[in-house]
Short mmCIF file of C-alpha atoms in Angstrom, two decimals:
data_model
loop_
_atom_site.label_atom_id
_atom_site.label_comp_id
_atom_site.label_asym_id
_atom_site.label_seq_id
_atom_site.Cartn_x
_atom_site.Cartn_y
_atom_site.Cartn_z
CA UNK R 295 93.30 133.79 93.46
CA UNK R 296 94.60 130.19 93.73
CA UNK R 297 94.85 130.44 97.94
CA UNK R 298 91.30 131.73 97.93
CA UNK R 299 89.75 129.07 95.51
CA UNK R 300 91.92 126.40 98.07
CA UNK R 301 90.27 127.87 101.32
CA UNK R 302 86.79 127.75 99.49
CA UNK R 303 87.08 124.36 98.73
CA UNK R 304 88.76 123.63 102.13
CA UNK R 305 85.67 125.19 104.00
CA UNK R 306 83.12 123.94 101.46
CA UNK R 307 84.73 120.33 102.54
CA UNK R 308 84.24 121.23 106.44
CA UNK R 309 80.80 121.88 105.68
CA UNK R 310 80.33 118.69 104.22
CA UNK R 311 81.47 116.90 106.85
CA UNK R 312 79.95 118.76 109.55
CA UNK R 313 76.64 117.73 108.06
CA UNK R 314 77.11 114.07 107.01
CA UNK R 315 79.65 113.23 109.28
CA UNK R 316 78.12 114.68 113.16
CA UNK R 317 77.57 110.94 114.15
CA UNK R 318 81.13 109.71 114.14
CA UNK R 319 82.94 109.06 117.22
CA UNK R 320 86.38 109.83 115.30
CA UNK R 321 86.44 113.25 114.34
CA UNK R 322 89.97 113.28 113.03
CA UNK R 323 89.36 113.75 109.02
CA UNK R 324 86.71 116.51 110.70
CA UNK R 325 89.74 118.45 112.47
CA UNK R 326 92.06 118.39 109.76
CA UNK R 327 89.79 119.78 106.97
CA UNK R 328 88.85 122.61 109.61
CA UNK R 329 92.74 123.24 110.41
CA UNK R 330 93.71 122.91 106.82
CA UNK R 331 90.97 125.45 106.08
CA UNK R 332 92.05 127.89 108.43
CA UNK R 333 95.75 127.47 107.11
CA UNK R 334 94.48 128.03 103.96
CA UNK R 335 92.57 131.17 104.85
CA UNK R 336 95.45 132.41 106.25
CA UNK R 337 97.27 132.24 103.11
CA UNK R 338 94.91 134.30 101.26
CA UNK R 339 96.53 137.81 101.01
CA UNK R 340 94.02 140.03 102.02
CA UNK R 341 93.56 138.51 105.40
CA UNK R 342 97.26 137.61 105.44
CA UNK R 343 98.09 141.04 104.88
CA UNK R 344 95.46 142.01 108.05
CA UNK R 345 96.53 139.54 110.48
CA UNK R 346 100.46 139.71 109.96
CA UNK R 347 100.49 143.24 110.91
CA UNK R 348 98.32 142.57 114.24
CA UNK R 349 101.53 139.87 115.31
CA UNK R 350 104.34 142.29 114.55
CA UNK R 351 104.08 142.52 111.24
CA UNK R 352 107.35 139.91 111.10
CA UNK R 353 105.65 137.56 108.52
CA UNK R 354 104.72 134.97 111.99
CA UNK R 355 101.41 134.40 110.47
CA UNK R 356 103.24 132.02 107.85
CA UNK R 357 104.66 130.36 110.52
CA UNK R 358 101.85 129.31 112.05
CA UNK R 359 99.90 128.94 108.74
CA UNK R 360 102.40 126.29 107.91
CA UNK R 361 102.13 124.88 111.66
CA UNK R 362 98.71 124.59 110.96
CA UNK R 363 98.36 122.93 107.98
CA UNK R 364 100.83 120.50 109.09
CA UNK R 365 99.13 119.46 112.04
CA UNK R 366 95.71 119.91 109.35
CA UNK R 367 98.13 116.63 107.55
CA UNK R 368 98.84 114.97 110.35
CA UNK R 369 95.39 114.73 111.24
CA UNK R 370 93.93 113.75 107.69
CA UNK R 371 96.83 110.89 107.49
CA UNK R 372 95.67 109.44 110.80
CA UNK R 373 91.53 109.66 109.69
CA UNK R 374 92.79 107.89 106.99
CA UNK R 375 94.84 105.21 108.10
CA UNK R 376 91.94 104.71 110.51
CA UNK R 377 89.77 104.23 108.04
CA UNK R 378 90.93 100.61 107.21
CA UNK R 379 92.49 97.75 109.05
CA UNK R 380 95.95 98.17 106.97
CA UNK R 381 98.40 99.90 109.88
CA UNK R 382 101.62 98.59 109.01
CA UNK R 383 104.34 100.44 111.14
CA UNK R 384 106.08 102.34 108.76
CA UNK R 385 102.76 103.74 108.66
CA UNK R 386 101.64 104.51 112.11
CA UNK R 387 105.23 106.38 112.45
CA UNK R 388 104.69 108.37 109.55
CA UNK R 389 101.54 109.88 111.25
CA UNK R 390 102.53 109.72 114.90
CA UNK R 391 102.47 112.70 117.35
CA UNK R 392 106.43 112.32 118.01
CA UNK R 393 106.76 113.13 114.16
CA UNK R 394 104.74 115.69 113.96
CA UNK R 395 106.53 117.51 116.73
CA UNK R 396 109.73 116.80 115.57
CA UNK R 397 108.40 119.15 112.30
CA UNK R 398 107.38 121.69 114.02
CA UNK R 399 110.33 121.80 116.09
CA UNK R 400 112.46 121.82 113.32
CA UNK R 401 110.29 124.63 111.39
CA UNK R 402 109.95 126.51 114.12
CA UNK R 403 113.89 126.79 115.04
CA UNK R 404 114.59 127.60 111.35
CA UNK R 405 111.79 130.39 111.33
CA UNK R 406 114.25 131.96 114.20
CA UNK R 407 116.79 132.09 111.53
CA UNK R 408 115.07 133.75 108.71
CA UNK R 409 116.00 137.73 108.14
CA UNK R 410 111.90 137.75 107.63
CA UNK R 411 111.81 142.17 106.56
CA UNK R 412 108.50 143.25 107.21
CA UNK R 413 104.99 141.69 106.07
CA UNK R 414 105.13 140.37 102.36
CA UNK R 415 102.45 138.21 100.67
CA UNK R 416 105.96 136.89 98.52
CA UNK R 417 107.43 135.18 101.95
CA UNK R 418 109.28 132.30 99.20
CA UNK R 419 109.59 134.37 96.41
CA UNK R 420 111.41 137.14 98.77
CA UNK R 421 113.03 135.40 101.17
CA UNK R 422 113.91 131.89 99.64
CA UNK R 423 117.40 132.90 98.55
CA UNK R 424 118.17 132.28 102.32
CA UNK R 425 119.20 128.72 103.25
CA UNK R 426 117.18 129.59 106.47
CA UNK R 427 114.01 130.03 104.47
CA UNK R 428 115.17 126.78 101.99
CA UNK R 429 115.41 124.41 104.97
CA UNK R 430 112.29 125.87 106.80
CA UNK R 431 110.82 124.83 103.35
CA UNK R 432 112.06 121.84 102.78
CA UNK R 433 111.66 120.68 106.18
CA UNK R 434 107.31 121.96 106.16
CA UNK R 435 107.10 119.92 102.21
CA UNK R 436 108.93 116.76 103.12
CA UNK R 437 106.31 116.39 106.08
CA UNK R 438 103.75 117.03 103.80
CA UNK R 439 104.99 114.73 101.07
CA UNK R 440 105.83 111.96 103.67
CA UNK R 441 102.04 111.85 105.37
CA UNK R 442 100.39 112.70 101.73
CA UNK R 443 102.36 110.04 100.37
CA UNK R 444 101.25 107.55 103.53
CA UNK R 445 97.54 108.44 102.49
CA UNK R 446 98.53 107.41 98.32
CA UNK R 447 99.43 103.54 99.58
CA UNK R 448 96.53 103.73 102.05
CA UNK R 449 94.21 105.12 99.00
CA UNK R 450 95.85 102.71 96.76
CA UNK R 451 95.22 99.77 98.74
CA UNK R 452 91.38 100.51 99.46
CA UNK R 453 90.89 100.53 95.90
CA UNK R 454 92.16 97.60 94.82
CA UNK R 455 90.37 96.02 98.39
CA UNK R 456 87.12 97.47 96.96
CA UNK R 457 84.23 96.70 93.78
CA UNK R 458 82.00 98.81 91.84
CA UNK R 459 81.23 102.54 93.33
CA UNK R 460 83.18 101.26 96.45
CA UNK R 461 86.28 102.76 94.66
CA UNK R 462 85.21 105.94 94.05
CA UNK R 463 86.21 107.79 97.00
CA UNK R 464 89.54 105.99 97.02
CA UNK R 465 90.25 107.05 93.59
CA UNK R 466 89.61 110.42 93.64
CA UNK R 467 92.17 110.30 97.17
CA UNK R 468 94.68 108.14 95.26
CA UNK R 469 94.62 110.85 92.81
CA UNK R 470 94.69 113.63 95.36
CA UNK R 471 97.74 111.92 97.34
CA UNK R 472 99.47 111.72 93.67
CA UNK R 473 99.32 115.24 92.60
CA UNK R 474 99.83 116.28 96.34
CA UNK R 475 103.60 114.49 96.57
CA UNK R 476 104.26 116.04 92.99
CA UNK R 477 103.85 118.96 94.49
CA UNK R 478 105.81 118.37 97.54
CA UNK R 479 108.63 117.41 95.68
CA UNK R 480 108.39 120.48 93.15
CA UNK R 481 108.18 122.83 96.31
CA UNK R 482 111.46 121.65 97.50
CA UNK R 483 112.98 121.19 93.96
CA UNK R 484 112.41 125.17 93.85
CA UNK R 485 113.41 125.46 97.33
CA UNK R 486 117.13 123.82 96.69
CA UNK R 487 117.02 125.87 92.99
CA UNK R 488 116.54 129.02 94.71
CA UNK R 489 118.85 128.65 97.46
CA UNK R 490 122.06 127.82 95.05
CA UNK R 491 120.77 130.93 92.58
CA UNK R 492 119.64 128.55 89.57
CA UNK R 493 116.84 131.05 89.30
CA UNK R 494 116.05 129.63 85.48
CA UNK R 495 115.36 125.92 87.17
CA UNK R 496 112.91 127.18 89.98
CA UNK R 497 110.66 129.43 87.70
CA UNK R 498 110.23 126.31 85.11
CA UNK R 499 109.20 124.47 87.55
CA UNK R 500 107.12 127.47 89.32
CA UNK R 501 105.11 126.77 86.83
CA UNK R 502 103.60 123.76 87.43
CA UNK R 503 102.28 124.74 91.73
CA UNK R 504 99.37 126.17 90.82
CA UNK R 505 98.10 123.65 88.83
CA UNK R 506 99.37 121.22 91.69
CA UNK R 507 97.85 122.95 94.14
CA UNK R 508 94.47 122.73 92.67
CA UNK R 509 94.57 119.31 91.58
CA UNK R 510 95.62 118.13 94.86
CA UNK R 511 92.90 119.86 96.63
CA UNK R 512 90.12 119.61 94.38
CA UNK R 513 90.38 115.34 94.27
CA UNK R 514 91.29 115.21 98.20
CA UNK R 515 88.16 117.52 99.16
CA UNK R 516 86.24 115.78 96.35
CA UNK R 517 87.49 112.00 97.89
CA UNK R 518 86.36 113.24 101.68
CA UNK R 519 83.18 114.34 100.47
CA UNK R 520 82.24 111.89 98.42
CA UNK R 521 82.73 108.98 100.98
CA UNK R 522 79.66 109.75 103.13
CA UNK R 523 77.60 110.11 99.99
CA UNK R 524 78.61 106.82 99.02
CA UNK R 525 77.96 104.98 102.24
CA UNK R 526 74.44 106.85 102.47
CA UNK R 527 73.51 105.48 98.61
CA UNK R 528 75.02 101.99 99.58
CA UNK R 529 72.88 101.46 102.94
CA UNK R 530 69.37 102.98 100.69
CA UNK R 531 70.53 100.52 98.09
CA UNK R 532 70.91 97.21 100.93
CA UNK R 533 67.78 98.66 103.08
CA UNK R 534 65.92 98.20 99.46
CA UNK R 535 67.37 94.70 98.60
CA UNK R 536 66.41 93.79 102.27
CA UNK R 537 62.56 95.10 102.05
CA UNK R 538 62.44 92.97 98.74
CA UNK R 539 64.38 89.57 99.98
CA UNK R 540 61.82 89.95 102.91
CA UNK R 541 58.68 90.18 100.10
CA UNK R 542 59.99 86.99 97.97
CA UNK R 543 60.21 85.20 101.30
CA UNK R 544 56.79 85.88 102.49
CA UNK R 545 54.61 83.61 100.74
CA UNK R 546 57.56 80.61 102.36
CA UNK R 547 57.39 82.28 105.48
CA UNK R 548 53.77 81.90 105.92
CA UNK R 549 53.67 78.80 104.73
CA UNK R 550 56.69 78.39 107.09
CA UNK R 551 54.55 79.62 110.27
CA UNK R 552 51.33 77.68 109.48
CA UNK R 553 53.61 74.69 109.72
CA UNK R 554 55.31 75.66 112.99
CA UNK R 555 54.18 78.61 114.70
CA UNK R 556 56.92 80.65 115.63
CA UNK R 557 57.55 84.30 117.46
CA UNK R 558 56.02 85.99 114.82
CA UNK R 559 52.85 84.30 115.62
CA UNK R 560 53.21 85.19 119.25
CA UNK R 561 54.42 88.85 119.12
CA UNK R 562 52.76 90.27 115.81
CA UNK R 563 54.20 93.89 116.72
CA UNK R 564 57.53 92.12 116.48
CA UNK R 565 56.98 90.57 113.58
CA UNK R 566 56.50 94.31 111.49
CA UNK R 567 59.11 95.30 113.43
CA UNK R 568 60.27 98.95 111.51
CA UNK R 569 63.77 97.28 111.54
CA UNK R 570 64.06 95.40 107.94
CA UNK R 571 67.11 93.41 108.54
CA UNK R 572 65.52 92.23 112.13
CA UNK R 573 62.26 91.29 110.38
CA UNK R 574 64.29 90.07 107.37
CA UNK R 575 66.31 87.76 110.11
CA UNK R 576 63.19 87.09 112.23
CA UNK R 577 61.73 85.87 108.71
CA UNK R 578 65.05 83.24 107.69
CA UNK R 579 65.03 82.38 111.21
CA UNK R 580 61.51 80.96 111.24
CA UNK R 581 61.64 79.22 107.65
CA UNK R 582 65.02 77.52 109.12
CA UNK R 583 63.48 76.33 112.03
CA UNK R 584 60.59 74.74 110.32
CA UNK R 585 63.05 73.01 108.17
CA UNK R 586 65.18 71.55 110.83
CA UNK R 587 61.93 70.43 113.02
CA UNK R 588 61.53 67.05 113.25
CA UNK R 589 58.21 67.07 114.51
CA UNK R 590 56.40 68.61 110.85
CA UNK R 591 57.33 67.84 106.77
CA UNK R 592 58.19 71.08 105.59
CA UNK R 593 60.15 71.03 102.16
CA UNK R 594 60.77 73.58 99.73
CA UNK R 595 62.02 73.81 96.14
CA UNK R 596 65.52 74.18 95.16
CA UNK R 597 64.17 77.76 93.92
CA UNK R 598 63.16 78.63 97.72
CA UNK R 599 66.37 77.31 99.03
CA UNK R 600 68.61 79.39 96.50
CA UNK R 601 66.57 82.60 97.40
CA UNK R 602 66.95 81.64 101.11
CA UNK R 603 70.72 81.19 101.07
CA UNK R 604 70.80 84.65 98.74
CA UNK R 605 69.22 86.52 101.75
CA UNK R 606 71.13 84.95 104.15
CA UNK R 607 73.92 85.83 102.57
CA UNK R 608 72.66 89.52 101.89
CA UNK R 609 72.33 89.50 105.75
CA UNK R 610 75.74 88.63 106.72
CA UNK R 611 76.98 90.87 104.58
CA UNK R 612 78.39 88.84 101.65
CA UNK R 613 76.06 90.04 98.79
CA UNK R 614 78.14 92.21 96.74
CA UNK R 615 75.43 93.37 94.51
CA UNK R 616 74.99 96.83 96.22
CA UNK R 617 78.74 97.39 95.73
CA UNK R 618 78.44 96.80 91.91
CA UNK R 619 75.23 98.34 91.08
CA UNK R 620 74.39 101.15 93.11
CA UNK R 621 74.55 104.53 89.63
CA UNK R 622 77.45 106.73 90.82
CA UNK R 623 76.33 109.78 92.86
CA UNK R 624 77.83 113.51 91.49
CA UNK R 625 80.58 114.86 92.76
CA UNK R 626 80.17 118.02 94.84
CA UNK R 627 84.58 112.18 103.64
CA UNK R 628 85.81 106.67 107.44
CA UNK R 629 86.86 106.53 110.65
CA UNK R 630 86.30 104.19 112.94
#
């Protein structure tokens, strides 16, 4: 029940992405949720129990299950660290290729050593007494902790970087990245528990992966999905506050161009240009220049020049009002 409400969520996020996300040159948060999702299909026991059998029925679908999703991780750390300008090094190594390789390398050798039986839906619960299976374990969680963990001070640090709904998606992946290394470290906890026999240890803590396993998928999938949303409702929001810093300008602007003709007077199809922030520019631009020539008197009031330096500001970027005001869309994925 718990790998099939995982894969939903996993595919539900792909479709999100493939929608609101097509335009992006970087396609990296795009490949891991559809790897992850597939991994997490996999899992599911009534197709695990259909496609083990059709490999040898040797339990090598949860090998490459767990290939996947690590490579579905290593893909999701990089989107991630992407998605900022903070790429310190301990950072870039923990979501290098050379890692992720060395993983699978090391997974894959101590798959080899695994007495694996014949296909079980139970691989941990029957096989983990091994120290085969323990390591193969351990070695597949401390991956995932280490990159998950990578993404929590990423997360972390966009949130405190950002205002208002800004934070949002960052807090719902700082969240994600939490309950996700909690439930690394349980995993391999029970994996060591198991191992030495202290059967007691690992079902007290067996307890608490299900809940894990939601948690940490529902706030990552939820943090991916929400980030488009947000930039969508922040660019309405700034194409709005640009249409109406463009409508308290006018009456200056015209004043503006009666004093000194400018483009607009030369290229009128320019000057309703379907581009706000161009016409918005094309509008400061034109008030500036009448200000600055020597040739007319053109003053304004200190109310003008305040609403002037507020859209100039707006333009560069530097108005933070969008951040802090935009209402907080529901909760249903940057790269650059």
């Amino acid at each position: 029940m718990i790998q099939t409400l995982v894969a939903t969520l996993m595919w539900a996020l792909v479709a999100s992405l493939l929608i609101f996300r097509r335009k992006r040159t970087d396609r990296s948060i795009t490949y891991a949720a559809i790897t992850i999702a597939i991994a997490m299909t996999l899992n599911v026991d009534d197709i695990y129990t259909v496609v083990d059998p059709l490999l040898g029925g040797t339990n090598i679908a949860t090998l490459i299950a767990d290939a996947l999703l690590m490579t579905g991780l290593f893909f999701l750390g990089r989107g991630v660290m992407k998605s900022g300008e903070y790429r310190p090094r301990l950072v870039r190594a923990a979501v290098s290729a050379p890692v992720l390789l060395i993983a699978l390398l090391a997974i894959t050798a101590s798959f080899l050593f695994i007495d694996r039986g014949t296909t079980t839906t139970r691989f941990m619960s029957d096989l983990g007494a091994q120290p085969a299976t323990a390591v193969y374990s351990i070695i597949n969680f401390s991956y995932g902790a280490l990159v998950i963990a990578t993404m929590l001070v990423l997360a972390a640090r966009q949130y405190r970087h950002s205002t208002g709904i800004q934070r949002l998606p960052a807090a719902l992946l700082s969240l994600g990245s939490t309950f996700g290394v909690a439930l690394c470290l349980a995993v391999i906890v029970m994996d060591i528990a198991h191992a030495a026999g202290q059967l007691d240890l690992m079902h007290a803590i067996q307890a608490a992966y299900d809940p894990l396993s939601v948690l940490t998928f529902v706030f990552l999938c939820a943090g991916f999905a929400v980030q488009p949303a947000v930039r969508r409702a922040q660019h309405h929001a700034r194409r709005r506050n640009t249409i109406s810093f463009t409508a308290q300008l006018e009456p200056l602007w015209l004043r503006a161009t009666r004093a000194r003709p400018g483009l607009s007077q030369a290229d009128p199809l320019a000057a309703n240009s379907d581009d706000p922030e161009g016409h918005l520019h094309r509008v400061i631009v034109e008030i500036r220049d009448a200000m600055i020539d020597p040739r007319i008197t053109f003053d304004i009031s200190a109310e003008d020049r305040a609403l002037l330096e507020r859209a100039e500001s707006h333009l560069v970027g530097n108005d933070t009002t969008v951040a802090t005001t935009l209402p907080v869309p529901n909760v249903e994925e940057r790269e650059s």
